[in-house]
Amino acid sequence: MKVVRLALAAGLVVVFLPLASSGSEGGLPFRIFNRLRLEYDDNIRQEEENTDESWKIIEEAEFSLDANLDDTFLGLRYRPSFVWWDDRPEDETDFHHAVDLVFNHKFSPRFSLGLKDTLRRAELPELVEEGRVVRENNDYLYNSFEGGLTTVLQPDTRMDFSGRYLTLRYDDDDVADREDYDIYVAGLTIYHNIVPESSIGMDLRFQTADYKSALNRDSDDYQVGAAFQQVFNPNLFANLRVGYERKDLDEAQGDIQDTPYGEISVTFLPSPATRLTGGAGYSLFETDVYPFGNQTRTRLFANLAHDLTAKISVYLSGIYTKGDYDGDDLPQGATLRDLPAKVIEEIAPGVSGAALDAPLTDEFIDAVSDKSEDIYQVSARVTYKVNRANWLEAGWQYSKLDSDLREDFERNRIHVGWKLRL
Amino acid sequence: MRTIRRAVFLAIAAGFLWAAGSGAAQQTGTAGLTRGVTQAELAQLLVNVLGLARFLPASPSDIECIQILMDNNISPWGGWKPEELVRLNDLARVVVQAMKRQSEVENPDDPQSYIDFLNSIGVSIGTVGEAVDSLAPLAEPVAPHVIQLAATTDPLKKGKTGEPDETEYGTDMEFVAGVRPVTYAEVVRVIREAEFVPQKKKKKPVTPDGE
């Protein structure tokens, strides 16, 4: 926590010192937006059966401040959002905070520094059923701090050194004991332009994840690979990333997972009014399914933006995610009781009492080795620009979880909103 | 394991120092790079002033900048050509698109119309710097980043699926694809335990006021 506070304090100094000097050059470029939304949510607790629905009002402000100096850019955004739920008896309100800080500085045409901080403070209220607390108060703080140093070795060759520190902290001790983590990432990328339209690169990545849970879910992850960027024509760009990944789990049933990883994304402008982005990724990944330390994740996505007229735009997005789980990724010392209830009911029906607290046998480990999850997410949104200061919007979001590990659910959210530039 | 970890971090630290040193040394030899602004450099400037940099990793590549600009319907005549120098016609078009005022241009197919429009509203595009200074963050940034970063395999870039109450995959999806604080098992366990606790039934009130 001390590290987070120090990072925040340092961030404030970094922000306000340059702004103080830029103020004399022509004032501070402040901007304020306000967005008000009315939303209907048909499954507010993400349940499979007996779902609860509610209307909610979301009031969101956005304060932004940008300083664009000769060789330096500094951008700061603070976005508080207040949510009022019409029918959520345990807690009628949520209050979230989002802060984004971007700092870029060019020391010379060949050498630059980029810093970025993403801070989120969100609320998830406690859930009380039949007089008992089912879910504790899950307020959390998430922060991602990234830094990148770019040097142009030759006119056609660029090298990036990058680092990242992610942290997640829950307020409630019980939740924090299972889910809190610190993740450190370091990376090196060298890109070389073969021809103006094509570049090839080498990627090295190292990540270490430290969880705070009693069961050891910690891991070290290495990626070695190649990256390609191709401009097929001025309206068609593609990125490709492929390589080999190895994850060393500190104290898992099986120590090492390794796999090829791959990722592709394509941006295409079929017409002046239409933008299309699509892609896919496959790699090892962290998971929030306790107590697993890893999942093998496959993800497909597509995004379409189309301007119907100069004032009306339509956006469509979709993601499909598949997570595969392996019993070898369970920590040593894990017991049946530690597994998700859905899994216990399937692999050990009727087992109770002390048997639940015995370390997992090979039979049970094998039994959880073919578990998977499918997640579907779809979003559609239309915006109408009334004038230069007002926008109206309407949207629909659909999500579905089909899991061997957790409770399945389907959820729809529909909203209408108004955005105002003050 | 620790030895590998230390070796990697030492290598990274050494790399940073070397990059910093070589960068400083190159400051004196940059005359060869002094030239007009390329479209890639323009893209790097635009993502900052349009408030799109927060959706990209720190030190984004030129292609990443261009892609997010394309998603926001901002591109020069004939599309982005990263190595090409920026021409006045392209700059005018890009600035008008970044202001989201292309519908106000008299003849959208005529490059001169964009220049005339900017002149008419008092925006100077004599230099790239002047033009960029006239821009403000986009009010409605298109955000394929939400899914794009969520789908990446790169640990330096991967992001959360959504942010609280974002219009695409907001609040609660985060607890599915990103972090779900309490598992199904916990909920079921508590409910099961609850079955063994005798519930005190409230007596029905005798009068409407419960007296």
XYZ file of C-alpha atoms in Angstrom:
633
model
C 0.000 0.000 0.000
C 2.885 2.276 0.839
C 4.240 1.790 -2.684
C 0.904 2.796 -4.179
C 0.718 5.929 -2.058
C 4.269 6.853 -2.972
C 3.520 6.292 -6.670
C 0.463 8.519 -6.391
C 2.389 11.245 -4.613
C 5.170 11.073 -7.211
C 2.553 11.203 -9.961
C 1.057 14.374 -8.540
C 4.463 16.026 -8.418
C 5.172 14.976 -12.001
C 1.817 16.400 -13.074
C 1.758 19.704 -11.313
C 5.364 20.859 -11.660
C 5.349 21.064 -15.487
C 1.813 22.486 -15.459
C 2.840 25.246 -13.137
C 5.471 26.332 -15.666
C 3.214 25.877 -18.710
C 0.522 27.997 -17.128
C 2.531 31.123 -17.748
C 2.787 30.274 -21.451
C -0.888 30.479 -22.170
C -3.126 29.069 -19.514
C -4.193 25.557 -18.625
C -6.196 23.621 -21.207
C -8.998 22.261 -19.018
C -11.970 20.410 -20.438
C -15.040 19.036 -18.739
C -17.556 16.549 -20.053
C -20.648 15.253 -18.395
C -22.439 12.043 -19.288
C -25.770 11.003 -17.879
C -27.228 7.588 -18.604
C -30.338 5.645 -17.765
C -29.768 1.898 -17.948
C -31.852 -1.216 -17.574
C -29.996 -4.285 -16.318
C -31.755 -7.646 -16.428
C -29.316 -9.618 -14.246
C -27.576 -7.381 -11.772
C -25.965 -10.208 -9.761
C -24.979 -12.385 -12.707
C -27.055 -15.357 -11.641
C -28.148 -18.363 -13.661
C -31.668 -18.550 -12.258
C -33.989 -16.259 -10.326
C -32.239 -13.237 -11.755
C -32.738 -9.758 -10.317
C -33.278 -6.780 -12.551
C -32.907 -3.098 -11.907
C -32.886 0.295 -13.520
C -29.945 2.497 -12.762
C -28.861 6.056 -13.317
C -25.199 6.635 -14.102
C -23.825 10.122 -13.709
C -20.277 10.490 -14.949
C -18.071 13.556 -15.164
C -14.741 13.772 -16.959
C -12.168 16.410 -16.165
C -9.219 16.524 -18.511
C -6.135 18.626 -18.551
C -3.570 18.522 -21.340
C -0.308 20.374 -21.662
C 1.352 20.109 -25.053
C 4.771 21.710 -24.892
C 7.541 21.572 -27.489
C 8.950 18.173 -26.616
C 6.667 17.204 -23.780
C 3.091 16.139 -23.527
C 1.229 15.736 -20.284
C -2.344 14.544 -20.100
C -4.387 13.987 -16.980
C -7.925 12.711 -16.790
C -10.152 12.160 -13.789
C -13.471 10.454 -14.306
C -15.691 9.960 -11.263
C -18.946 8.103 -11.848
C -21.875 7.790 -9.545
C -24.418 4.996 -9.980
C -27.835 4.870 -8.403
C -29.657 1.530 -8.502
C -33.422 1.492 -8.416
C -33.730 -2.048 -7.067
C -30.607 -3.274 -5.322
C -31.593 -3.347 -1.669
C -28.169 -4.135 -0.213
C -26.650 -0.929 -1.526
C -28.353 1.597 -3.749
C -25.257 3.468 -4.875
C -21.770 2.925 -6.274
C -19.087 5.524 -6.633
C -16.166 4.780 -8.976
C -13.070 6.799 -9.751
C -10.793 6.543 -12.771
C -7.570 8.484 -13.216
C -5.365 8.369 -16.313
C -2.015 10.040 -16.576
C 0.097 10.185 -19.737
C 3.539 11.780 -19.862
C 5.662 11.727 -23.005
C 8.954 13.493 -23.429
C 11.293 13.609 -26.387
C 14.886 14.096 -25.280
C 16.037 14.174 -28.893
C 14.621 13.039 -32.239
C 16.104 9.647 -31.459
C 15.374 9.232 -27.802
C 12.091 9.504 -25.954
C 10.406 8.506 -22.740
C 6.774 7.544 -22.176
C 5.044 7.119 -18.821
C 1.468 6.123 -18.213
C -0.549 5.477 -15.107
C -4.008 3.962 -14.933
C -5.710 4.110 -11.565
C -9.140 2.669 -10.814
C -11.041 2.778 -7.592
C -14.286 0.847 -7.801
C -17.034 -0.278 -5.505
C -18.860 -3.552 -5.376
C -21.212 -3.626 -2.435
C -21.760 -6.358 0.037
C -24.562 -8.772 -0.667
C -26.826 -9.870 2.170
C -29.304 -12.712 1.733
C -31.575 -14.074 4.406
C -29.821 -12.041 7.031
C -26.363 -13.438 6.218
C -23.512 -11.769 4.461
C -22.920 -13.707 1.247
C -20.366 -11.356 -0.237
C -18.222 -8.936 1.688
C -17.685 -5.399 0.605
C -15.378 -5.745 -2.410
C -14.163 -2.207 -2.958
C -10.828 -2.287 -4.700
C -7.943 -0.229 -5.948
C -6.263 -1.146 -9.234
C -3.221 0.584 -10.597
C -1.081 0.039 -13.657
C 2.077 2.060 -14.072
C 3.947 1.745 -17.366
C 7.180 3.210 -18.579
C 8.872 2.992 -21.959
C 12.190 4.224 -23.241
C 12.494 4.395 -27.015
C 15.686 4.876 -28.902
C 16.093 5.073 -32.677
C 19.258 3.100 -33.332
C 19.244 3.856 -37.042
C 16.654 5.633 -39.175
C 14.955 2.282 -39.815
C 15.558 0.590 -36.478
C 13.864 1.350 -33.200
C 14.377 -0.228 -29.799
C 11.925 -0.067 -26.886
C 12.684 -0.892 -23.277
C 9.512 -1.103 -21.288
C 8.387 -1.895 -17.779
C 5.088 -2.192 -16.022
C 3.874 -2.580 -12.475
C 0.314 -3.664 -11.790
C -1.265 -3.874 -8.409
C -4.681 -4.901 -7.165
C -5.841 -4.328 -3.598
C -9.185 -5.159 -2.058
C -10.409 -3.394 1.042
C -11.873 -6.461 2.639
C -9.257 -8.709 4.239
C -10.947 -11.987 3.319
C -11.120 -11.083 -0.336
C -7.668 -9.517 -0.309
C -6.159 -12.717 1.091
C -7.207 -14.566 -2.053
C -7.119 -12.048 -4.858
C -4.599 -9.266 -4.208
C -1.578 -9.302 -6.471
C 1.486 -7.441 -7.673
C 2.631 -8.063 -11.238
C 5.919 -6.824 -12.640
C 6.656 -6.873 -16.366
C 9.808 -6.022 -18.261
C 10.220 -6.068 -22.016
C 12.499 -5.364 -24.930
C 11.333 -4.850 -28.504
C 13.485 -4.122 -31.523
C 11.730 -3.116 -34.738
C 13.351 -2.784 -38.118
C 11.653 -1.400 -41.205
C 12.515 -3.704 -44.065
C 10.646 -1.515 -46.530
C 8.429 1.460 -45.664
C 5.365 -0.791 -45.598
C 6.795 -3.655 -43.543
C 8.602 -3.948 -40.282
C 9.855 -6.948 -38.420
C 10.732 -7.081 -34.763
C 11.984 -9.173 -31.911
C 10.089 -9.351 -28.626
C 11.355 -10.388 -25.204
C 9.046 -10.303 -22.208
C 9.381 -11.277 -18.595
C 6.589 -11.171 -16.054
C 6.488 -12.136 -12.420
C 3.187 -12.394 -10.555
C 3.006 -12.313 -6.759
C -0.343 -13.172 -5.234
C -1.133 -12.537 -1.617
C -3.129 -15.735 -1.212
C -2.142 -18.426 1.292
C -2.035 -20.971 -1.523
C 0.912 -20.116 -3.725
C -0.330 -18.962 -7.166
C 2.864 -17.051 -7.984
C 4.510 -17.493 -11.341
C 7.251 -16.264 -13.660
C 6.415 -15.950 -17.320
C 8.803 -15.647 -20.271
C 7.987 -14.819 -23.882
C 10.417 -14.882 -26.787
C 9.089 -14.111 -30.202
C 8.800 -12.059 -33.330
C 6.501 -9.217 -34.279
C 5.465 -8.056 -37.742
C 3.679 -4.921 -38.838
C 2.431 -4.620 -42.376
C 0.778 -1.783 -44.256
C -0.978 -3.660 -47.049
C -2.368 -0.422 -48.376
C -3.072 2.961 -46.757
C -6.407 1.637 -45.529
C -5.345 -1.792 -44.322
C -2.905 -2.359 -41.454
C -2.020 -5.592 -39.716
C -0.020 -6.613 -36.650
C 1.219 -10.112 -35.954
C 2.959 -11.420 -32.844
C 4.158 -15.009 -32.515
C 6.574 -16.828 -30.287
C 7.173 -19.242 -27.469
C 5.948 -18.769 -23.916
C 6.954 -20.554 -20.759
C 5.368 -20.127 -17.362
C 7.090 -21.348 -14.203
C 4.571 -21.763 -11.417
C 6.259 -21.518 -8.036
C 4.499 -24.304 -6.178
C 1.996 -25.867 -8.537
C 1.208 -29.542 -9.065
C 3.125 -29.279 -12.327
C 5.965 -26.732 -12.332
C 6.052 -25.566 -15.926
C 3.588 -24.747 -18.673
C 4.844 -23.870 -22.107
C 3.130 -23.142 -25.379
C 3.467 -21.148 -28.566
C 1.646 -17.833 -28.339
C 0.191 -15.813 -31.169
C -1.787 -12.693 -31.839
C -3.059 -10.926 -34.924
C -5.000 -7.717 -35.351
C -6.174 -6.044 -38.537
C -7.551 -2.542 -39.048
C -9.383 -1.951 -42.296
C -11.195 1.027 -43.752
C -13.475 -0.403 -46.456
C -15.006 3.027 -47.053
C -14.472 6.559 -45.739
C -17.364 6.051 -43.336
C -16.533 2.567 -42.081
C -13.792 1.268 -39.795
C -13.302 -2.396 -39.093
C -10.946 -3.965 -36.557
C -10.586 -7.654 -35.878
C -8.168 -10.117 -34.461
C -7.340 -13.060 -32.266
C -4.928 -14.019 -29.517
C -3.731 -17.253 -27.900
C -1.475 -17.419 -24.845
C -1.078 -18.386 -21.220
C -2.839 -15.932 -18.939
C -3.611 -15.148 -15.318
C -6.990 -16.169 -14.017
C -9.441 -15.035 -11.392
C -10.730 -18.590 -10.879
C -9.284 -19.391 -7.482
C -7.071 -21.300 -6.785
C -5.786 -21.847 -10.332
C -2.524 -20.089 -11.158
C -2.945 -20.116 -14.914
C -5.299 -20.566 -17.852
C -4.693 -21.039 -21.561
C -6.714 -18.315 -23.185
C -8.005 -17.961 -26.732
C -9.741 -14.753 -27.677
C -11.375 -13.512 -30.882
C -12.661 -9.990 -31.331
C -14.200 -7.698 -33.921
C -15.162 -4.072 -33.881
C -17.117 -2.110 -36.464
C -17.682 1.650 -36.529
C -19.818 3.225 -39.228
C -20.957 6.802 -39.768
C -24.494 6.669 -41.090
C -24.495 10.434 -41.518
C -22.235 13.243 -40.359
C -24.133 13.228 -37.066
C -25.086 9.598 -36.526
C -22.548 6.838 -35.869
C -23.019 3.176 -35.096
C -20.572 0.957 -33.198
C -20.646 -2.832 -32.945
C -18.214 -4.945 -30.923
C -17.902 -8.582 -30.060
C -15.489 -10.751 -28.109
C -15.339 -14.486 -27.659
C -13.038 -15.829 -24.962
C -12.214 -19.421 -24.183
C -10.253 -20.300 -21.047
C -8.848 -23.810 -20.632
C -7.816 -25.004 -17.191
C -5.358 -27.695 -16.188
C -5.147 -29.490 -12.837
C -1.357 -29.118 -12.987
C -1.849 -25.365 -12.436
C -3.405 -25.906 -9.022
C -1.119 -25.023 -6.116
C 0.365 -27.750 -3.974
C -1.580 -28.064 -0.778
C -4.871 -27.221 -2.454
C -7.773 -29.230 -1.078
C -11.165 -30.172 -2.437
C -12.650 -27.360 -0.372
C -10.509 -24.842 -2.242
C -12.011 -25.797 -5.601
C -15.029 -24.038 -7.087
C -18.253 -25.552 -5.734
C -19.410 -26.513 -9.214
C -16.288 -28.644 -9.642
C -16.626 -30.259 -6.222
C -20.168 -31.303 -6.986
C -19.048 -32.878 -10.232
C -15.869 -34.703 -9.222
C -16.607 -35.507 -5.585
C -20.350 -35.661 -5.043
C -21.277 -36.519 -1.502
C -17.817 -35.894 -0.063
C -18.023 -33.868 3.117
C -16.356 -33.120 6.423
C -12.638 -33.728 6.886
C -12.313 -35.345 3.438
C -12.786 -31.915 1.922
C -9.666 -30.675 3.678
C -7.274 -33.405 2.510
C -4.760 -32.460 -0.205
C -5.949 -33.238 -3.714
C -5.165 -36.719 -4.989
C -3.970 -37.439 -8.554
C -7.439 -38.691 -9.349
C -9.001 -35.318 -8.512
C -6.233 -33.369 -10.235
C -6.817 -35.345 -13.422
C -10.539 -34.789 -13.090
C -10.208 -30.992 -13.249
C -7.806 -31.033 -16.180
C -10.336 -30.619 -18.933
C -12.358 -27.731 -17.533
C -13.063 -24.671 -19.605
C -15.049 -21.476 -19.804
C -16.636 -19.684 -22.747
C -17.384 -15.988 -22.457
C -19.384 -14.071 -25.068
C -19.630 -10.284 -25.058
C -21.478 -8.142 -27.572
C -21.984 -4.413 -27.590
C -23.938 -2.123 -29.915
C -24.145 1.642 -29.618
C -25.485 4.496 -31.671
C -24.610 8.139 -31.086
C -26.248 11.276 -32.410
C -24.308 14.519 -32.414
C -26.889 17.187 -31.699
C -24.404 20.023 -31.949
C -20.774 20.695 -31.012
C -21.522 20.371 -27.315
C -24.236 17.742 -27.067
C -24.471 14.058 -27.951
C -27.258 11.565 -27.462
C -26.600 7.858 -27.356
C -28.292 4.507 -26.970
C -26.666 1.168 -26.430
C -27.015 -2.520 -25.661
C -24.528 -4.824 -24.008
C -24.865 -8.578 -23.829
C -22.687 -10.955 -21.872
C -22.825 -14.682 -21.378
C -20.712 -17.021 -19.291
C -20.781 -20.738 -20.027
C -18.444 -22.327 -17.517
C -17.442 -25.722 -16.099
C -16.156 -23.890 -13.039
C -18.515 -21.066 -12.159
C -22.188 -20.286 -12.265
C -23.383 -19.695 -15.827
C -25.306 -16.548 -16.588
C -26.656 -14.299 -19.306
C -27.020 -10.574 -18.933
C -28.453 -7.736 -20.997
C -28.020 -4.035 -20.379
C -29.731 -1.328 -22.378
C -29.073 2.353 -21.932
C -29.881 5.788 -23.263
C -27.651 8.719 -22.482
C -26.735 12.331 -22.979
C -23.213 13.696 -23.135
C -22.452 17.341 -22.701
C -19.245 19.295 -23.207
C -19.192 22.072 -20.624
C 14.445 -19.475 -10.451
C 15.757 -16.495 -8.481
C 18.972 -16.500 -10.471
C 17.041 -16.305 -13.736
C 14.876 -13.526 -12.321
C 17.901 -11.538 -11.200
C 19.649 -12.062 -14.530
C 16.607 -10.830 -16.448
C 16.188 -7.728 -14.300
C 19.911 -6.975 -14.471
C 19.813 -7.310 -18.247
C 16.807 -4.988 -18.431
C 18.455 -2.439 -16.131
C 21.652 -2.581 -18.177
C 19.591 -2.124 -21.319
C 17.908 0.966 -19.912
C 21.247 2.475 -18.978
C 22.732 1.678 -22.353
C 19.695 3.077 -24.182
C 19.848 6.227 -22.087
C 23.554 6.582 -22.762
C 23.258 6.011 -26.469
C 20.303 8.375 -26.657
C 22.250 11.111 -24.920
C 25.215 10.540 -27.193
C 22.988 10.758 -30.230
C 21.660 14.159 -29.229
C 24.742 15.710 -30.702
C 24.394 13.858 -33.977
C 20.798 14.445 -34.934
C 21.336 16.847 -37.770
C 20.764 14.055 -40.272
C 17.254 13.529 -38.886
C 16.162 17.137 -39.247
C 13.574 17.105 -41.997
C 9.883 17.627 -42.623
C 7.344 15.891 -40.439
C 6.363 12.412 -41.550
C 2.848 11.063 -41.279
C 4.035 8.686 -38.569
C 5.311 11.611 -36.511
C 2.051 13.454 -37.070
C 0.171 10.391 -35.826
C 2.285 10.358 -32.658
C 1.434 14.024 -32.029
C -2.260 13.543 -32.717
C -2.835 10.659 -30.296
C -1.549 12.896 -27.519
C -3.610 15.996 -28.203
C -6.751 14.049 -29.053
C -6.669 12.230 -25.730
C -6.136 8.834 -27.331
C -2.753 8.119 -25.738
C -4.412 6.784 -22.619
C -5.818 3.925 -24.685
C -2.373 2.944 -25.964
C 0.675 1.529 -24.210
C 3.408 3.871 -23.028
C 5.653 4.710 -26.015
C 3.252 3.349 -28.645
C 4.559 2.366 -32.055
C 3.696 4.421 -35.145
C 1.354 1.714 -36.386
C -0.513 1.625 -33.081
C -1.022 5.384 -33.280
C -2.199 5.187 -36.875
C -4.595 2.349 -36.123
C -6.389 4.207 -33.355
C -6.608 7.317 -35.546
C -8.145 5.216 -38.297
C -10.647 3.869 -35.787
C -11.587 7.461 -35.098
C -12.007 8.249 -38.783
C -8.901 10.413 -39.053
C -6.657 9.847 -42.057
C -4.882 11.879 -44.750
C -5.931 11.875 -48.401
C -5.238 8.396 -49.712
C -4.838 6.951 -46.219
C -1.847 6.734 -43.910
C 1.610 6.311 -45.412
C 3.892 6.385 -42.352
C 7.116 7.338 -44.139
C 5.652 10.075 -46.329
C 6.066 13.696 -45.431
C 2.939 15.546 -44.368
C 1.578 17.886 -47.054
C -0.635 20.870 -46.420
C -3.668 19.175 -47.974
C -3.263 16.159 -45.713
C -2.726 18.283 -42.639
C -5.872 20.296 -43.331
C -7.964 17.172 -43.776
C -6.591 15.510 -40.666
C -7.141 18.605 -38.532
C -10.738 19.034 -39.718
C -11.451 15.350 -39.065
C -9.845 15.584 -35.636
C -12.139 18.527 -34.879
C -15.054 16.376 -36.096
C -16.201 19.223 -38.319
C -15.865 17.599 -41.746
C -19.608 17.963 -42.297
C -19.103 21.742 -42.293
C -16.656 21.649 -45.200
C -18.289 23.000 -48.323
C -16.909 20.429 -50.736
C -15.618 17.365 -48.854
C -13.941 15.931 -51.966
C -11.876 19.032 -52.631
C -8.650 19.373 -50.605
C -8.716 23.145 -50.965
C -12.110 23.253 -49.244
C -10.551 21.944 -46.042
C -7.887 24.644 -46.111
C -10.511 27.293 -46.824
C -12.676 26.037 -43.989
C -9.796 26.188 -41.505
C -8.954 29.690 -42.681
C -12.589 30.704 -42.253
C -12.636 29.621 -38.599
C -9.242 31.172 -37.897
C -7.188 27.993 -37.518
C -3.641 28.341 -38.737
C -1.992 25.306 -40.296
C 1.214 27.015 -41.364
C 3.130 24.399 -39.397
C 2.226 21.027 -37.942
C 2.780 22.460 -34.457
C 0.313 25.298 -35.009
C -2.252 22.930 -36.445
C -1.944 20.465 -33.594
C -2.220 23.250 -31.015
C -5.688 24.047 -32.330
C -6.997 20.593 -31.439
C -8.760 19.369 -28.319
C -9.371 15.860 -26.968
C -12.103 13.979 -28.793
C -15.446 14.113 -27.064
C -16.462 10.692 -28.332
C -13.287 8.685 -28.847
C -13.888 5.367 -30.528
C -12.473 2.780 -28.233
C -11.647 -0.520 -29.859
C -8.858 -0.518 -27.271
C -11.275 -2.026 -24.812
C -11.378 -5.270 -26.708
C -8.080 -4.957 -28.525
C -5.996 -4.624 -25.375
C -8.071 -7.239 -23.662
C -7.203 -9.647 -26.467
C -3.496 -8.987 -26.641
C -0.953 -11.574 -25.578
C 1.620 -8.936 -24.643
C 1.932 -8.553 -20.854
C 3.129 -4.983 -21.374
C -0.132 -4.020 -23.030
C -2.872 -6.300 -21.868
C -5.682 -4.444 -20.234
C -8.840 -5.074 -18.376
C -11.937 -5.966 -20.337
C -13.855 -2.934 -19.242
C -13.870 -0.090 -16.838
C -16.596 0.682 -14.360
C -19.650 1.779 -16.320
C -17.911 2.161 -19.619
C -20.356 1.913 -22.477
C -18.614 -1.145 -23.818
C -18.235 -4.023 -21.378
C -18.497 -1.886 -18.282
C -18.601 -2.537 -14.602
C -19.570 -6.074 -14.067
C -17.941 -7.798 -17.008
C -14.750 -6.939 -15.267
C -15.596 -9.496 -12.666
C -15.997 -12.192 -15.246
C -13.112 -11.724 -17.592
C -10.811 -9.861 -15.270
C -11.175 -10.121 -11.547
C -14.050 -11.677 -9.718
C -13.515 -11.062 -6.045
C -15.622 -13.832 -4.565
C -16.021 -17.237 -6.118
C -19.147 -19.230 -6.666
C -17.785 -21.708 -4.101
C -17.724 -19.083 -1.407
C -21.272 -18.066 -2.062
C -22.517 -21.643 -2.090
C -20.549 -22.481 1.035
C -22.044 -19.611 2.964
C -25.532 -20.473 1.801
C -25.002 -24.102 2.802
C -23.793 -23.079 6.206
C -26.829 -20.893 6.482
C -29.032 -23.955 6.145
C -27.819 -25.203 9.526
C -28.591 -21.995 11.309
C -32.166 -21.899 12.487
C -33.819 -18.828 11.072
C -35.881 -16.857 13.493
C -39.182 -16.201 11.830
C -40.513 -12.748 12.346
C -43.949 -12.657 13.856
C -46.482 -11.145 11.584
C -47.618 -7.794 12.929
C -50.995 -7.826 14.527
C -51.766 -4.303 13.485
C -50.641 -2.456 10.369
C -48.060 -0.619 12.485
C -46.749 -3.843 13.999
C -47.839 -2.895 17.503
